PDB file of C-alpha atoms in Angstrom:
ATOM      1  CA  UNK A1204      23.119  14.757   7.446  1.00 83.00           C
ATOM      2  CA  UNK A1205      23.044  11.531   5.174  1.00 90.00           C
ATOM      3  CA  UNK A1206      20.714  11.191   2.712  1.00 95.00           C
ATOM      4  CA  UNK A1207      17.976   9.281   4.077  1.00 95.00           C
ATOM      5  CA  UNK A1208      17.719  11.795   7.356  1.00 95.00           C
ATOM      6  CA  UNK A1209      17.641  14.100   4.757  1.00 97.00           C
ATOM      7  CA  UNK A1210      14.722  12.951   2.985  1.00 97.00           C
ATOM      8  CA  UNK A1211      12.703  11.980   6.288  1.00 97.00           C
ATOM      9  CA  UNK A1212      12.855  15.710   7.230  1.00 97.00           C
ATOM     10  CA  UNK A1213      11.485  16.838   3.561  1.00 98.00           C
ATOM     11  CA  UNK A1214       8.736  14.677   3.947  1.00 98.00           C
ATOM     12  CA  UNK A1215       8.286  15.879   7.285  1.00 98.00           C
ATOM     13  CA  UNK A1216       7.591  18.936   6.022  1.00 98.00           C
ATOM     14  CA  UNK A1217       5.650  18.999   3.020  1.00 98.00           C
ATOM     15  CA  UNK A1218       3.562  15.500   4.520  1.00 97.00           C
ATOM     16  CA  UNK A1219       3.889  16.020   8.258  1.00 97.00           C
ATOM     17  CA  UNK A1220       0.299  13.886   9.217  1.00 96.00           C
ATOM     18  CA  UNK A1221       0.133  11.111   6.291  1.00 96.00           C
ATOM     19  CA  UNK A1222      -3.311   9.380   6.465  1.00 94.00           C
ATOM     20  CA  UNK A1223      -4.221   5.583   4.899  1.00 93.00           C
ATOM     21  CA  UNK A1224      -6.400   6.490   1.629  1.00 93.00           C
ATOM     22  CA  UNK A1225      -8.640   3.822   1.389  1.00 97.00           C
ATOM     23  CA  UNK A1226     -12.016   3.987   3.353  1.00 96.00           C
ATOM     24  CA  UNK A1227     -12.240   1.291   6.309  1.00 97.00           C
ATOM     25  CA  UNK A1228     -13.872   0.212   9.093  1.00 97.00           C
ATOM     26  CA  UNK A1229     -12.399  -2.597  10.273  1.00 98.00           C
ATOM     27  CA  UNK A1230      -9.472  -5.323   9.613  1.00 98.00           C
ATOM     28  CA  UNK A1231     -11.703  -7.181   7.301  1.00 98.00           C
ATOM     29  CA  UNK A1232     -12.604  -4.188   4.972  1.00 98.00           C
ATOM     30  CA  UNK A1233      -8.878  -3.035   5.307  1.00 98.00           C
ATOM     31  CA  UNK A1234      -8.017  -6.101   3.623  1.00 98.00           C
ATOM     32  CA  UNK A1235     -10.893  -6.148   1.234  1.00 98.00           C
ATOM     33  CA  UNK A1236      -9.720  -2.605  -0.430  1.00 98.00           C
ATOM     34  CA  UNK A1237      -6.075  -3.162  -0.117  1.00 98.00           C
ATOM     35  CA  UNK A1238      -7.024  -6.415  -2.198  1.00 98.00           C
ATOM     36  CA  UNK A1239      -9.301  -4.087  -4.477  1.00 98.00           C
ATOM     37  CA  UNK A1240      -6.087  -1.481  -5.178  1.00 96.00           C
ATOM     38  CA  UNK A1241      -4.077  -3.788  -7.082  1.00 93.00           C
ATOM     39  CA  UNK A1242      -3.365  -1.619 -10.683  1.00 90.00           C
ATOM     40  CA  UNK A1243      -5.991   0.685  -9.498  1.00 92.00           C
ATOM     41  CA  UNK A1244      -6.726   3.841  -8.023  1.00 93.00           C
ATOM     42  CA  UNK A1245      -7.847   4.638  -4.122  1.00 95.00           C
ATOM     43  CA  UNK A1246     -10.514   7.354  -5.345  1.00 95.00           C
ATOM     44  CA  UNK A1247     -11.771   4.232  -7.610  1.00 97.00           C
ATOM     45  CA  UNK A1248     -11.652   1.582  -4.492  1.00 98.00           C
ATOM     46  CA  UNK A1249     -13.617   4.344  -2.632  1.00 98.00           C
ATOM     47  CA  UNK A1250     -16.183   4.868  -5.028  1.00 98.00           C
ATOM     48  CA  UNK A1251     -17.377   1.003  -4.466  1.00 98.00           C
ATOM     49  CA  UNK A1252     -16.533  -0.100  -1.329  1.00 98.00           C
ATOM     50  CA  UNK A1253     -19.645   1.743   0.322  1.00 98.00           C
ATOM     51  CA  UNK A1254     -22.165  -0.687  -1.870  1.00 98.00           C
ATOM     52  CA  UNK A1255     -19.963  -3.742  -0.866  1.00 98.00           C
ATOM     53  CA  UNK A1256     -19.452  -3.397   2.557  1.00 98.00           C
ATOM     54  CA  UNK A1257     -23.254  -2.548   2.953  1.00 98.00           C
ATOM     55  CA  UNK A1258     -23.345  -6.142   1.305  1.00 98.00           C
ATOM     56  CA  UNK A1259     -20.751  -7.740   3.544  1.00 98.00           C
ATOM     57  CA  UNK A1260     -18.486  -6.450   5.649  1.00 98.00           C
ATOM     58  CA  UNK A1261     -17.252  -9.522   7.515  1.00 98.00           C
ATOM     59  CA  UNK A1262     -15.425 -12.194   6.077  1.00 98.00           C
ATOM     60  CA  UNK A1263     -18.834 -14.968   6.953  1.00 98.00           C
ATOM     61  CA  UNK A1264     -21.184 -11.800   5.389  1.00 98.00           C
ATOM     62  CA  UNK A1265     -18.756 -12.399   2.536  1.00 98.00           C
ATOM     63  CA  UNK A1266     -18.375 -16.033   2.015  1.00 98.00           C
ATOM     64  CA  UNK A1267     -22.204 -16.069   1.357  1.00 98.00           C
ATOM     65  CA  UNK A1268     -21.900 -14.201  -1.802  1.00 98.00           C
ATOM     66  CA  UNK A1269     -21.973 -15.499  -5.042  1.00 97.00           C
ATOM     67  CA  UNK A1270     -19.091 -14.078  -6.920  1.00 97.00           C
ATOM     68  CA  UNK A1271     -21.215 -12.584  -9.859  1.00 97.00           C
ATOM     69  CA  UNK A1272     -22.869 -10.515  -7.119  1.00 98.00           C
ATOM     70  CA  UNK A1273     -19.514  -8.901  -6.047  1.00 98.00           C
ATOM     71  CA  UNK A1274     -18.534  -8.396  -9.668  1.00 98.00           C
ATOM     72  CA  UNK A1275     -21.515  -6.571 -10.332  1.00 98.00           C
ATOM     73  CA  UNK A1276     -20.664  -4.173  -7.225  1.00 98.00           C
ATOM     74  CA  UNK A1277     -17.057  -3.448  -8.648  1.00 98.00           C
ATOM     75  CA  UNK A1278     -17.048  -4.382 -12.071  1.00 97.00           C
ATOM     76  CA  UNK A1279     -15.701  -0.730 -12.790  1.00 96.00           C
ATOM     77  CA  UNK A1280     -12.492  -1.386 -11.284  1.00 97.00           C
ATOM     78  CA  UNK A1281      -9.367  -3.478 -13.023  1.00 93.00           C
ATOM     79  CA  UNK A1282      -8.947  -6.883 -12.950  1.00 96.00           C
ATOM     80  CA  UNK A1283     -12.572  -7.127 -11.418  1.00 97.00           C
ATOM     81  CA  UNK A1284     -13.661 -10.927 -12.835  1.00 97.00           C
ATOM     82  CA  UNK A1285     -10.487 -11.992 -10.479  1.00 97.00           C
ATOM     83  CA  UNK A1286     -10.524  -9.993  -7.661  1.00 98.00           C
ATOM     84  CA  UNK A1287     -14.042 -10.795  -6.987  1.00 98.00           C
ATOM     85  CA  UNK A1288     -13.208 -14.422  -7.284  1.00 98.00           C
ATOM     86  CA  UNK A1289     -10.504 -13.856  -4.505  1.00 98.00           C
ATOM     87  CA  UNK A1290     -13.276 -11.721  -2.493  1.00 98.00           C
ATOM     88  CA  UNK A1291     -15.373 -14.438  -2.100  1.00 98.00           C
ATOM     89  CA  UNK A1292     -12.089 -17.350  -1.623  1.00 98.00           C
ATOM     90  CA  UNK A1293     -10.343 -15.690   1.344  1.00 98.00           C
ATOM     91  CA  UNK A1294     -13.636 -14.985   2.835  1.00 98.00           C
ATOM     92  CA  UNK A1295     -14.393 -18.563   2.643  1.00 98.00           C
ATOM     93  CA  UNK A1296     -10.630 -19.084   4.251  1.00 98.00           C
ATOM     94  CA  UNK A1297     -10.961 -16.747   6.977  1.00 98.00           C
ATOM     95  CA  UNK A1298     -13.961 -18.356   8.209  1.00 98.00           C
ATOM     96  CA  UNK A1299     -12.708 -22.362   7.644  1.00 98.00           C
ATOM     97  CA  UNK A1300      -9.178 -21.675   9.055  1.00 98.00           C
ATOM     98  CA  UNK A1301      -8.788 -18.329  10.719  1.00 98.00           C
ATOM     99  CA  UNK A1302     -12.016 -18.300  12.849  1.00 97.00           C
ATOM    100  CA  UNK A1303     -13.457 -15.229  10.767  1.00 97.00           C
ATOM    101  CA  UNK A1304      -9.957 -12.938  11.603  1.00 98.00           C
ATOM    102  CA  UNK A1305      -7.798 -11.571   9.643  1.00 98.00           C
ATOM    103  CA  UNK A1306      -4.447 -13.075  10.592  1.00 98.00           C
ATOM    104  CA  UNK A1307      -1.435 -10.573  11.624  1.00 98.00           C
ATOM    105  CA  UNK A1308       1.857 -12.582  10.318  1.00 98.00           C
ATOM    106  CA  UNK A1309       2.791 -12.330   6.149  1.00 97.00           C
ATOM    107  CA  UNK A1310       3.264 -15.929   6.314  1.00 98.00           C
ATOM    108  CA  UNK A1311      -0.708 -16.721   6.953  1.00 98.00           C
ATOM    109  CA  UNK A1312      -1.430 -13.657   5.315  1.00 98.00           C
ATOM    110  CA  UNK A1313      -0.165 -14.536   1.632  1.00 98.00           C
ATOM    111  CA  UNK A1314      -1.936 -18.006   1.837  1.00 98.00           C
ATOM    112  CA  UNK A1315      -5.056 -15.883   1.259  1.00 98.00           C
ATOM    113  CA  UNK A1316      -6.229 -15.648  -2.236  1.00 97.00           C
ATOM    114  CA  UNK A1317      -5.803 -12.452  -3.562  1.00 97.00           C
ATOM    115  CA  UNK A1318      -2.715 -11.371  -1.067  1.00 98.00           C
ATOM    116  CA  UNK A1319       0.532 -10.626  -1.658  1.00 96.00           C
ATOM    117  CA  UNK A1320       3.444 -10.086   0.256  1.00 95.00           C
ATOM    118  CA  UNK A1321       2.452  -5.962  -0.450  1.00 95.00           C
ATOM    119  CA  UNK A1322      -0.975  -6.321   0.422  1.00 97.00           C
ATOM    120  CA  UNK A1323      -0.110  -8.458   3.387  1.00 98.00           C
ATOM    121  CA  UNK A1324       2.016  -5.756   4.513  1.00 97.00           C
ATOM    122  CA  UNK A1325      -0.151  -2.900   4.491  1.00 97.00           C
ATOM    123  CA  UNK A1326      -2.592  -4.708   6.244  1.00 98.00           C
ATOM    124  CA  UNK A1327       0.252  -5.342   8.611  1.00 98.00           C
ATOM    125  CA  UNK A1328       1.546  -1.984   8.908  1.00 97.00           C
ATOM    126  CA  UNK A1329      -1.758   0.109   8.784  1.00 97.00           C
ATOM    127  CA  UNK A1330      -4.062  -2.524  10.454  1.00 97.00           C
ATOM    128  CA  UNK A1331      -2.481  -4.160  13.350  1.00 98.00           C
ATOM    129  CA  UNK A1332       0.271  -1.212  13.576  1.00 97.00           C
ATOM    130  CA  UNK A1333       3.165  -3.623  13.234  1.00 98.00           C
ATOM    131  CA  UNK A1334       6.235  -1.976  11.029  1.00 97.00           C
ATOM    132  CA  UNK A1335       6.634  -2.965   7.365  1.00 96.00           C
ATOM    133  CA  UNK A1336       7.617  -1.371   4.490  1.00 96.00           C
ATOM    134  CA  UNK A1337       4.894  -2.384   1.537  1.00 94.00           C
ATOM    135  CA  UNK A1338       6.743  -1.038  -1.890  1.00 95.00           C
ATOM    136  CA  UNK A1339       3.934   0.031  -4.600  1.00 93.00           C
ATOM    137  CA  UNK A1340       4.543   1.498  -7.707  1.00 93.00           C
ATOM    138  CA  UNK A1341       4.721   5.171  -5.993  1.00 95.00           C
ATOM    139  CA  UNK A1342       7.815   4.274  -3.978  1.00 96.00           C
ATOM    140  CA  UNK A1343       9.822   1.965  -6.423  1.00 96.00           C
ATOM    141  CA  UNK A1344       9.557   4.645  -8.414  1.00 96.00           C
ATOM    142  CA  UNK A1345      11.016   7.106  -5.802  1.00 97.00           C
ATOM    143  CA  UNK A1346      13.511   4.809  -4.309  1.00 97.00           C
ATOM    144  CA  UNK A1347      15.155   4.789  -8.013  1.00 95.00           C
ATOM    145  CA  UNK A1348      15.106   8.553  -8.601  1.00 96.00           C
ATOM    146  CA  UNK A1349      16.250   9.821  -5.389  1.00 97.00           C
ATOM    147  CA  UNK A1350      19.599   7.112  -5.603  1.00 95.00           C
ATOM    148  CA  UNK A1351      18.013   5.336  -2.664  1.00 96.00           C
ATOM    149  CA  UNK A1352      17.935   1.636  -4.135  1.00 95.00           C
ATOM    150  CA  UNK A1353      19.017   0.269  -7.936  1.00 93.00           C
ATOM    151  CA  UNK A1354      16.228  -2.734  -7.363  1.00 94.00           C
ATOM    152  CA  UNK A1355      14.271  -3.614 -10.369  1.00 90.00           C
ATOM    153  CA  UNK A1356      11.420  -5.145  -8.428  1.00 94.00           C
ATOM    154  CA  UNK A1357       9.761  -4.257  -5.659  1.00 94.00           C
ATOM    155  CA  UNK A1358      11.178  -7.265  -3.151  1.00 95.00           C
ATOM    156  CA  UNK A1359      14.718  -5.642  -3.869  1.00 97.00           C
ATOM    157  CA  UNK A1360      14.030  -1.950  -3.281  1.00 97.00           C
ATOM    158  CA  UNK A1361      11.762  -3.043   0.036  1.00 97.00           C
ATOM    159  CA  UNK A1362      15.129  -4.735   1.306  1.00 97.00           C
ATOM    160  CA  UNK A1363      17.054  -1.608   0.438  1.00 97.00           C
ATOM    161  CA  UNK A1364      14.463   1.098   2.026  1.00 97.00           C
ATOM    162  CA  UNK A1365      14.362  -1.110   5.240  1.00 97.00           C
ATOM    163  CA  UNK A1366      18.282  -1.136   6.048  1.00 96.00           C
ATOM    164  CA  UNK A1367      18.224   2.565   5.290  1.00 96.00           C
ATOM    165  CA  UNK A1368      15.513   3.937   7.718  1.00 97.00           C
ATOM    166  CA  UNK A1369      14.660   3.015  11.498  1.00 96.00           C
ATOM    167  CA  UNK A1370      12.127   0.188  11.621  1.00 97.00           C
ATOM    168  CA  UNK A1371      10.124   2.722  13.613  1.00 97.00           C
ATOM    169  CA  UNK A1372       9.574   4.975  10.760  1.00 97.00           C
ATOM    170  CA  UNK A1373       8.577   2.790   8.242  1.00 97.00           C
ATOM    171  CA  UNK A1374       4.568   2.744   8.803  1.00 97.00           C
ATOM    172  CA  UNK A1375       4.689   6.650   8.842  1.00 97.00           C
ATOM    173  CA  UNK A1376       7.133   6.670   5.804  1.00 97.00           C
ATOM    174  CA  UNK A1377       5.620   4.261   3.403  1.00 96.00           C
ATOM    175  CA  UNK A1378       2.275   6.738   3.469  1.00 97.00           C
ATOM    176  CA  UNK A1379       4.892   9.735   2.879  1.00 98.00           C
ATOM    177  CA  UNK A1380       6.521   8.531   0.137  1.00 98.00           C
ATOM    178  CA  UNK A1381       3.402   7.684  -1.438  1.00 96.00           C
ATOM    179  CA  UNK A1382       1.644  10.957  -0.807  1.00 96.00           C
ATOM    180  CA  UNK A1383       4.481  12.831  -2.158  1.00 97.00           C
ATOM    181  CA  UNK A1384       4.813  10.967  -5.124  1.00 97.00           C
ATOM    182  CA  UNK A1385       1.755  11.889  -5.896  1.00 93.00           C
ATOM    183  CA  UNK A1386       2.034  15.550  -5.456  1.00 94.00           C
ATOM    184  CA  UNK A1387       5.815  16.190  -6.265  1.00 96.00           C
ATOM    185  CA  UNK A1388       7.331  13.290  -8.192  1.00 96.00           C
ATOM    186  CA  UNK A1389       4.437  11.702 -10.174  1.00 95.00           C
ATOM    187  CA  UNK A1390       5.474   9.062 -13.248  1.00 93.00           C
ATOM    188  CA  UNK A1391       3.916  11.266 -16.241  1.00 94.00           C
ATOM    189  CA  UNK A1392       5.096  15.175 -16.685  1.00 93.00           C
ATOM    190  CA  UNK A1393       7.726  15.089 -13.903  1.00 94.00           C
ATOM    191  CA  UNK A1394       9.672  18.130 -13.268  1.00 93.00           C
ATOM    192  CA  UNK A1395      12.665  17.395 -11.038  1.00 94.00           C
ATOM    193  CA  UNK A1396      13.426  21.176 -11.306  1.00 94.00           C
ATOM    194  CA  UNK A1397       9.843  21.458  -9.427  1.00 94.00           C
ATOM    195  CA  UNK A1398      10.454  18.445  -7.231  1.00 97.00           C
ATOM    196  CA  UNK A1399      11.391  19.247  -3.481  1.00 97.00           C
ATOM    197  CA  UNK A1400      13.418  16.226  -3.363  1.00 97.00           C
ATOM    198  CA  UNK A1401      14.760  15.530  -7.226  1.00 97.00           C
ATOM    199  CA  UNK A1402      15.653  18.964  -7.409  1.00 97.00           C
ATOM    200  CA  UNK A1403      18.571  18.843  -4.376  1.00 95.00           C
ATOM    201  CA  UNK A1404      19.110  14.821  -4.289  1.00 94.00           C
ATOM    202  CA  UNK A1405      22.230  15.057  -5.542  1.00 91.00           C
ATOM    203  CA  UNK A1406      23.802  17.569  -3.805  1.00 90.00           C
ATOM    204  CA  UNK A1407      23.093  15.001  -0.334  1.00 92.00           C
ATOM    205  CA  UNK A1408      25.371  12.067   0.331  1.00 88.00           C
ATOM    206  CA  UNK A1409      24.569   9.271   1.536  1.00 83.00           C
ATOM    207  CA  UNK A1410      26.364   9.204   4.762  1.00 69.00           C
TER     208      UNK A1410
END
């Protein structure tokens, strides 16, 4: 068994039924928390996202808003004057150029203000189900430790992690990997001793 079958299986069993973190409702508010995640915490997203999607939870509901009101609603969260600036812009975009939808290719995707190519692809993976492999700080992390890519950025390791596993694994994976990060392999007081995975990686080859 090569490594990355290897790995697949362990998360298989300690994360059989991985489940998106961030409260939704629809493809809209998807995109609205995924935007709301960057350098911060789900719990944190979830803790405000209530209050603003009682406000507006449709990109023309959203467009309305003046951006100091959507700073006021997640002010606690980082880089808050900014994303609330973007909040209100891709609203405003959706509704001008995308008939109020969320589009489901990158390429529109990252023209929206506020979206990334990782953002875009969680939105792609977990909203419209089509396979990508978005690559947060959880998995670049994991990707280096278990000898899976040498990438120093997040664009590298994603093309490294997607030639390694079956393209119809990757929406399931990316929420493993993430989940187990968490629990087993986090970035402060990691004990590889204590780590499912860290603690045998090197005994498993690669092919």
């Amino acid at each position: 068994m090569k490594r990355s079958e290897w790995i697949q299986k362990v998360l298989d069993e300690h994360i059989p039924n991985p489940e998106p973190a961030l409260t939704h409702t629809s493809l809209f508010t998807l995109l609205v928390a995924v935007v709301l995640s960057a350098q911060c915490t789900d719990k944190a997203v979830n803790l405000v996202t209530p209050t603003l999607f009682a406000l507006a939870d449709t990109p023309a509901k959203m467009a309305r808003q003046k951006e100091e009101k959507v700073y006021g609603i997640i002010k606690r969260l980082g880089l808050a004057p900014k994303k609330s600036k973007a909040l209100v812009l891709l609203s405003k975009m959706l509704v001008e150029q995308f008939q109020g939808s969320v589009p489901n290719t990158l390429e529109e995707l990252i023209t929206l203000p506020g979206v990334g190519r990782k953002t875009a692809s969680v939105v792609l993976s977990q909203g419209f189900g089509i396979p990508a492999f978005p690559v947060d700080t959880h998995i670049l992390r994991s990707a280096q430790r278990w000898g899976l890519s040498h990438g120093k950025n997040a664009l590298q390791v994603e093309k490294d992690l997607v030639a390694l596993f079956p393209k119809n694994t990757w929406i399931k994976l990316h929420l493993q990997i993430i989940l187990f990060a968490r629990t087993f392999c986090p970035a402060k007081n990691h004990r590889a001793d204590k780590c499912p995975i860290c603690s045998q990686i090197e005994a498993i080859p690669f092919t």
